[in-house]
Amino acid sequence: MSATTTQKIDPKGVTLWERHYPGPDLISTRTFGFWLYMLTDAMVYAALFASLGVLSHVVNLAGGPPPAAIIDPVYAYGETITLFLSVLAYGYSMVALKSGSRGGVIGAMLVSMLLGVVFLGIAATDIGHLFSRGIIPETSGFLSIFFTILIYHALHILVGIVWMLVMIAQIARDGFTANVVYRLINLRLFWHFQAVIWVFVFTFVYLQGMVA
């Protein structure tokens, strides 16, 4: 045992708390609040996946097509690669942020945003193709939850794209202020969270549907 842990300390000379509170750290506090939001969003997704597990049973098909008949793996693979590349591009923008490169952050974010648009384009094409075949949410409970999960996730991607546009404008106007930095950090968390959720969508909606 070291001497520092065995030496005697006078309690009167120990500072147990700061007499002048410096105030909360802006970035840490707001990032923690955003984590709380993502936890609530994760619970919504958990409820949706639980509903999918129940409604994908043959009893709930209501005469409609089974999962294997409507899932096109080409669209799913395209969306997966596009979204993961978009997350990677946003990661490069965070690297540029550490070096203080305004152009690097904006450039990488533009690439990430464009890949997000491509993801939405693939998703819209997939859903439009199903609609053209008469496969609509009203057909069965399974199709209702199937389209709900896909559209709910796509809406999150749309929010992320709009958020990136706003951040690009703020970076160009204000530079790396405390408000801009914490928003960039929260956007990073949000964008990575969409990729994590997509892993579950790809697994439970597409892969499990194809082998069902």
JSON list of N, CA and C in Angstrom, two decimals, residues 103-143:
[
{"chain": "A", "resi": 103, "resn": "GLY", "atom": "N", "xyz": [-13.65, 23.95, -43.71]},
{"chain": "A", "resi": 103, "resn": "GLY", "atom": "CA", "xyz": [-13.92, 23.37, -45.03]},
{"chain": "A", "resi": 103, "resn": "GLY", "atom": "C", "xyz": [-14.01, 21.86, -44.98]},
{"chain": "A", "resi": 104, "resn": "GLY", "atom": "N", "xyz": [-13.16, 21.23, -44.17]},
{"chain": "A", "resi": 104, "resn": "GLY", "atom": "CA", "xyz": [-13.20, 19.77, -44.05]},
{"chain": "A", "resi": 104, "resn": "GLY", "atom": "C", "xyz": [-14.50, 19.28, -43.46]},
{"chain": "A", "resi": 105, "resn": "VAL", "atom": "N", "xyz": [-14.98, 19.98, -42.43]},
{"chain": "A", "resi": 105, "resn": "VAL", "atom": "CA", "xyz": [-16.24, 19.60, -41.80]},
{"chain": "A", "resi": 105, "resn": "VAL", "atom": "C", "xyz": [-17.39, 19.74, -42.79]},
{"chain": "A", "resi": 106, "resn": "ILE", "atom": "N", "xyz": [-17.45, 20.86, -43.47]},
{"chain": "A", "resi": 106, "resn": "ILE", "atom": "CA", "xyz": [-18.55, 21.10, -44.41]},
{"chain": "A", "resi": 106, "resn": "ILE", "atom": "C", "xyz": [-18.49, 20.11, -45.58]},
{"chain": "A", "resi": 107, "resn": "GLY", "atom": "N", "xyz": [-17.29, 19.87, -46.11]},
{"chain": "A", "resi": 107, "resn": "GLY", "atom": "CA", "xyz": [-17.16, 18.95, -47.24]},
{"chain": "A", "resi": 107, "resn": "GLY", "atom": "C", "xyz": [-17.59, 17.54, -46.90]},
{"chain": "A", "resi": 108, "resn": "ALA", "atom": "N", "xyz": [-17.10, 17.02, -45.76]},
{"chain": "A", "resi": 108, "resn": "ALA", "atom": "CA", "xyz": [-17.47, 15.67, -45.36]},
{"chain": "A", "resi": 108, "resn": "ALA", "atom": "C", "xyz": [-18.96, 15.57, -45.03]},
{"chain": "A", "resi": 109, "resn": "MET", "atom": "N", "xyz": [-19.51, 16.64, -44.46]},
{"chain": "A", "resi": 109, "resn": "MET", "atom": "CA", "xyz": [-20.93, 16.62, -44.13]},
{"chain": "A", "resi": 109, "resn": "MET", "atom": "C", "xyz": [-21.78, 16.65, -45.39]},
{"chain": "A", "resi": 110, "resn": "LEU", "atom": "N", "xyz": [-21.33, 17.35, -46.42]},
{"chain": "A", "resi": 110, "resn": "LEU", "atom": "CA", "xyz": [-22.06, 17.36, -47.69]},
{"chain": "A", "resi": 110, "resn": "LEU", "atom": "C", "xyz": [-22.10, 15.96, -48.30]},
{"chain": "A", "resi": 111, "resn": "VAL", "atom": "N", "xyz": [-20.97, 15.25, -48.24]},
{"chain": "A", "resi": 111, "resn": "VAL", "atom": "CA", "xyz": [-20.93, 13.88, -48.75]},
{"chain": "A", "resi": 111, "resn": "VAL", "atom": "C", "xyz": [-21.88, 12.99, -47.96]},
{"chain": "A", "resi": 112, "resn": "SER", "atom": "N", "xyz": [-21.83, 13.13, -46.64]},
{"chain": "A", "resi": 112, "resn": "SER", "atom": "CA", "xyz": [-22.72, 12.34, -45.78]},
{"chain": "A", "resi": 112, "resn": "SER", "atom": "C", "xyz": [-24.19, 12.64, -46.08]},
{"chain": "A", "resi": 113, "resn": "MET", "atom": "N", "xyz": [-24.49, 13.91, -46.27]},
{"chain": "A", "resi": 113, "resn": "MET", "atom": "CA", "xyz": [-25.87, 14.32, -46.56]},
{"chain": "A", "resi": 113, "resn": "MET", "atom": "C", "xyz": [-26.34, 13.76, -47.91]},
{"chain": "A", "resi": 114, "resn": "LEU", "atom": "N", "xyz": [-25.49, 13.82, -48.92]},
{"chain": "A", "resi": 114, "resn": "LEU", "atom": "CA", "xyz": [-25.86, 13.31, -50.24]},
{"chain": "A", "resi": 114, "resn": "LEU", "atom": "C", "xyz": [-26.09, 11.80, -50.20]},
{"chain": "A", "resi": 115, "resn": "LEU", "atom": "N", "xyz": [-25.27, 11.09, -49.45]},
{"chain": "A", "resi": 115, "resn": "LEU", "atom": "CA", "xyz": [-25.48, 9.65, -49.30]},
{"chain": "A", "resi": 115, "resn": "LEU", "atom": "C", "xyz": [-26.79, 9.37, -48.57]},
{"chain": "A", "resi": 116, "resn": "GLY", "atom": "N", "xyz": [-27.15, 10.22, -47.61]},
{"chain": "A", "resi": 116, "resn": "GLY", "atom": "CA", "xyz": [-28.44, 10.08, -46.95]},
{"chain": "A", "resi": 116, "resn": "GLY", "atom": "C", "xyz": [-29.59, 10.28, -47.92]},
{"chain": "A", "resi": 117, "resn": "VAL", "atom": "N", "xyz": [-29.44, 11.22, -48.85]},
{"chain": "A", "resi": 117, "resn": "VAL", "atom": "CA", "xyz": [-30.46, 11.43, -49.87]},
{"chain": "A", "resi": 117, "resn": "VAL", "atom": "C", "xyz": [-30.58, 10.21, -50.76]},
{"chain": "A", "resi": 118, "resn": "VAL", "atom": "N", "xyz": [-29.45, 9.60, -51.11]},
{"chain": "A", "resi": 118, "resn": "VAL", "atom": "CA", "xyz": [-29.47, 8.38, -51.92]},
{"chain": "A", "resi": 118, "resn": "VAL", "atom": "C", "xyz": [-30.19, 7.26, -51.16]},
{"chain": "A", "resi": 119, "resn": "PHE", "atom": "N", "xyz": [-29.93, 7.16, -49.86]},
{"chain": "A", "resi": 119, "resn": "PHE", "atom": "CA", "xyz": [-30.62, 6.16, -49.04]},
{"chain": "A", "resi": 119, "resn": "PHE", "atom": "C", "xyz": [-32.13, 6.36, -49.12]},
{"chain": "A", "resi": 120, "resn": "LEU", "atom": "N", "xyz": [-32.59, 7.60, -48.97]},
{"chain": "A", "resi": 120, "resn": "LEU", "atom": "CA", "xyz": [-34.02, 7.88, -49.04]},
{"chain": "A", "resi": 120, "resn": "LEU", "atom": "C", "xyz": [-34.57, 7.56, -50.43]},
{"chain": "A", "resi": 121, "resn": "GLY", "atom": "N", "xyz": [-33.77, 7.82, -51.46]},
{"chain": "A", "resi": 121, "resn": "GLY", "atom": "CA", "xyz": [-34.21, 7.50, -52.82]},
{"chain": "A", "resi": 121, "resn": "GLY", "atom": "C", "xyz": [-34.42, 6.00, -53.01]},
{"chain": "A", "resi": 122, "resn": "ILE", "atom": "N", "xyz": [-33.49, 5.20, -52.48]},
{"chain": "A", "resi": 122, "resn": "ILE", "atom": "CA", "xyz": [-33.63, 3.75, -52.58]},
{"chain": "A", "resi": 122, "resn": "ILE", "atom": "C", "xyz": [-34.85, 3.27, -51.80]},
{"chain": "A", "resi": 123, "resn": "ALA", "atom": "N", "xyz": [-35.02, 3.82, -50.59]},
{"chain": "A", "resi": 123, "resn": "ALA", "atom": "CA", "xyz": [-36.17, 3.43, -49.76]},
{"chain": "A", "resi": 123, "resn": "ALA", "atom": "C", "xyz": [-37.48, 3.80, -50.43]},
{"chain": "A", "resi": 124, "resn": "ALA", "atom": "N", "xyz": [-37.54, 5.01, -51.02]},
{"chain": "A", "resi": 124, "resn": "ALA", "atom": "CA", "xyz": [-38.77, 5.44, -51.71]},
{"chain": "A", "resi": 124, "resn": "ALA", "atom": "C", "xyz": [-39.06, 4.56, -52.92]},
{"chain": "A", "resi": 125, "resn": "THR", "atom": "N", "xyz": [-38.01, 4.17, -53.63]},
{"chain": "A", "resi": 125, "resn": "THR", "atom": "CA", "xyz": [-38.19, 3.28, -54.79]},
{"chain": "A", "resi": 125, "resn": "THR", "atom": "C", "xyz": [-38.72, 1.93, -54.36]},
{"chain": "A", "resi": 126, "resn": "ASP", "atom": "N", "xyz": [-38.18, 1.40, -53.27]},
{"chain": "A", "resi": 126, "resn": "ASP", "atom": "CA", "xyz": [-38.63, 0.10, -52.75]},
{"chain": "A", "resi": 126, "resn": "ASP", "atom": "C", "xyz": [-40.10, 0.17, -52.35]},
{"chain": "A", "resi": 127, "resn": "ILE", "atom": "N", "xyz": [-40.47, 1.19, -51.57]},
{"chain": "A", "resi": 127, "resn": "ILE", "atom": "CA", "xyz": [-41.85, 1.30, -51.12]},
{"chain": "A", "resi": 127, "resn": "ILE", "atom": "C", "xyz": [-42.79, 1.57, -52.30]},
{"chain": "A", "resi": 128, "resn": "GLY", "atom": "N", "xyz": [-42.36, 2.43, -53.23]},
{"chain": "A", "resi": 128, "resn": "GLY", "atom": "CA", "xyz": [-43.18, 2.70, -54.40]},
{"chain": "A", "resi": 128, "resn": "GLY", "atom": "C", "xyz": [-43.41, 1.46, -55.24]},
{"chain": "A", "resi": 129, "resn": "HIS", "atom": "N", "xyz": [-42.39, 0.62, -55.35]},
{"chain": "A", "resi": 129, "resn": "HIS", "atom": "CA", "xyz": [-42.52, -0.64, -56.11]},
{"chain": "A", "resi": 129, "resn": "HIS", "atom": "C", "xyz": [-43.55, -1.56, -55.45]},
{"chain": "A", "resi": 130, "resn": "LEU", "atom": "N", "xyz": [-43.54, -1.61, -54.12]},
{"chain": "A", "resi": 130, "resn": "LEU", "atom": "CA", "xyz": [-44.52, -2.44, -53.42]},
{"chain": "A", "resi": 130, "resn": "LEU", "atom": "C", "xyz": [-45.94, -1.88, -53.60]},
{"chain": "A", "resi": 131, "resn": "PHE", "atom": "N", "xyz": [-46.08, -0.58, -53.52]},
{"chain": "A", "resi": 131, "resn": "PHE", "atom": "CA", "xyz": [-47.39, 0.04, -53.71]},
{"chain": "A", "resi": 131, "resn": "PHE", "atom": "C", "xyz": [-47.93, -0.23, -55.10]},
{"chain": "A", "resi": 132, "resn": "SER", "atom": "N", "xyz": [-47.05, -0.21, -56.10]},
{"chain": "A", "resi": 132, "resn": "SER", "atom": "CA", "xyz": [-47.48, -0.44, -57.48]},
{"chain": "A", "resi": 132, "resn": "SER", "atom": "C", "xyz": [-47.99, -1.86, -57.68]},
{"chain": "A", "resi": 133, "resn": "ARG", "atom": "N", "xyz": [-47.57, -2.77, -56.82]},
{"chain": "A", "resi": 133, "resn": "ARG", "atom": "CA", "xyz": [-48.04, -4.17, -56.89]},
{"chain": "A", "resi": 133, "resn": "ARG", "atom": "C", "xyz": [-49.27, -4.38, -56.03]},
{"chain": "A", "resi": 134, "resn": "GLY", "atom": "N", "xyz": [-49.79, -3.31, -55.44]},
{"chain": "A", "resi": 134, "resn": "GLY", "atom": "CA", "xyz": [-50.97, -3.44, -54.60]},
{"chain": "A", "resi": 134, "resn": "GLY", "atom": "C", "xyz": [-50.67, -3.88, -53.18]},
{"chain": "A", "resi": 135, "resn": "ILE", "atom": "N", "xyz": [-49.41, -3.84, -52.80]},
{"chain": "A", "resi": 135, "resn": "ILE", "atom": "CA", "xyz": [-49.01, -4.23, -51.44]},
{"chain": "A", "resi": 135, "resn": "ILE", "atom": "C", "xyz": [-49.00, -2.96, -50.59]},
{"chain": "A", "resi": 136, "resn": "ILE", "atom": "N", "xyz": [-50.06, -2.77, -49.82]},
{"chain": "A", "resi": 136, "resn": "ILE", "atom": "CA", "xyz": [-50.24, -1.54, -49.05]},
{"chain": "A", "resi": 136, "resn": "ILE", "atom": "C", "xyz": [-50.47, -1.89, -47.58]},
{"chain": "A", "resi": 137, "resn": "PRO", "atom": "N", "xyz": [-50.28, -0.92, -46.68]},
{"chain": "A", "resi": 137, "resn": "PRO", "atom": "CA", "xyz": [-50.42, -1.20, -45.24]},
{"chain": "A", "resi": 137, "resn": "PRO", "atom": "C", "xyz": [-51.79, -1.74, -44.83]},
{"chain": "A", "resi": 138, "resn": "GLU", "atom": "N", "xyz": [-52.86, -1.35, -45.54]},
{"chain": "A", "resi": 138, "resn": "GLU", "atom": "CA", "xyz": [-54.20, -1.76, -45.14]},
{"chain": "A", "resi": 138, "resn": "GLU", "atom": "C", "xyz": [-54.48, -3.23, -45.36]},
{"chain": "A", "resi": 139, "resn": "THR", "atom": "N", "xyz": [-53.58, -3.92, -46.08]},
{"chain": "A", "resi": 139, "resn": "THR", "atom": "CA", "xyz": [-53.84, -5.32, -46.42]},
{"chain": "A", "resi": 139, "resn": "THR", "atom": "C", "xyz": [-53.84, -6.22, -45.20]},
{"chain": "A", "resi": 140, "resn": "SER", "atom": "N", "xyz": [-52.87, -6.04, -44.31]},
{"chain": "A", "resi": 140, "resn": "SER", "atom": "CA", "xyz": [-52.76, -6.92, -43.14]},
{"chain": "A", "resi": 140, "resn": "SER", "atom": "C", "xyz": [-52.02, -6.23, -42.02]},
{"chain": "A", "resi": 141, "resn": "GLY", "atom": "N", "xyz": [-52.08, -6.85, -40.85]},
{"chain": "A", "resi": 141, "resn": "GLY", "atom": "CA", "xyz": [-51.34, -6.33, -39.71]},
{"chain": "A", "resi": 141, "resn": "GLY", "atom": "C", "xyz": [-49.85, -6.36, -39.94]},
{"chain": "A", "resi": 142, "resn": "PHE", "atom": "N", "xyz": [-49.37, -7.41, -40.61]},
{"chain": "A", "resi": 142, "resn": "PHE", "atom": "CA", "xyz": [-47.93, -7.50, -40.89]},
{"chain": "A", "resi": 142, "resn": "PHE", "atom": "C", "xyz": [-47.48, -6.36, -41.79]},
{"chain": "A", "resi": 143, "resn": "LEU", "atom": "N", "xyz": [-48.23, -6.09, -42.87]},
{"chain": "A", "resi": 143, "resn": "LEU", "atom": "CA", "xyz": [-47.82, -5.02, -43.77]},
{"chain": "A", "resi": 143, "resn": "LEU", "atom": "C", "xyz": [-47.91, -3.65, -43.10]}
]
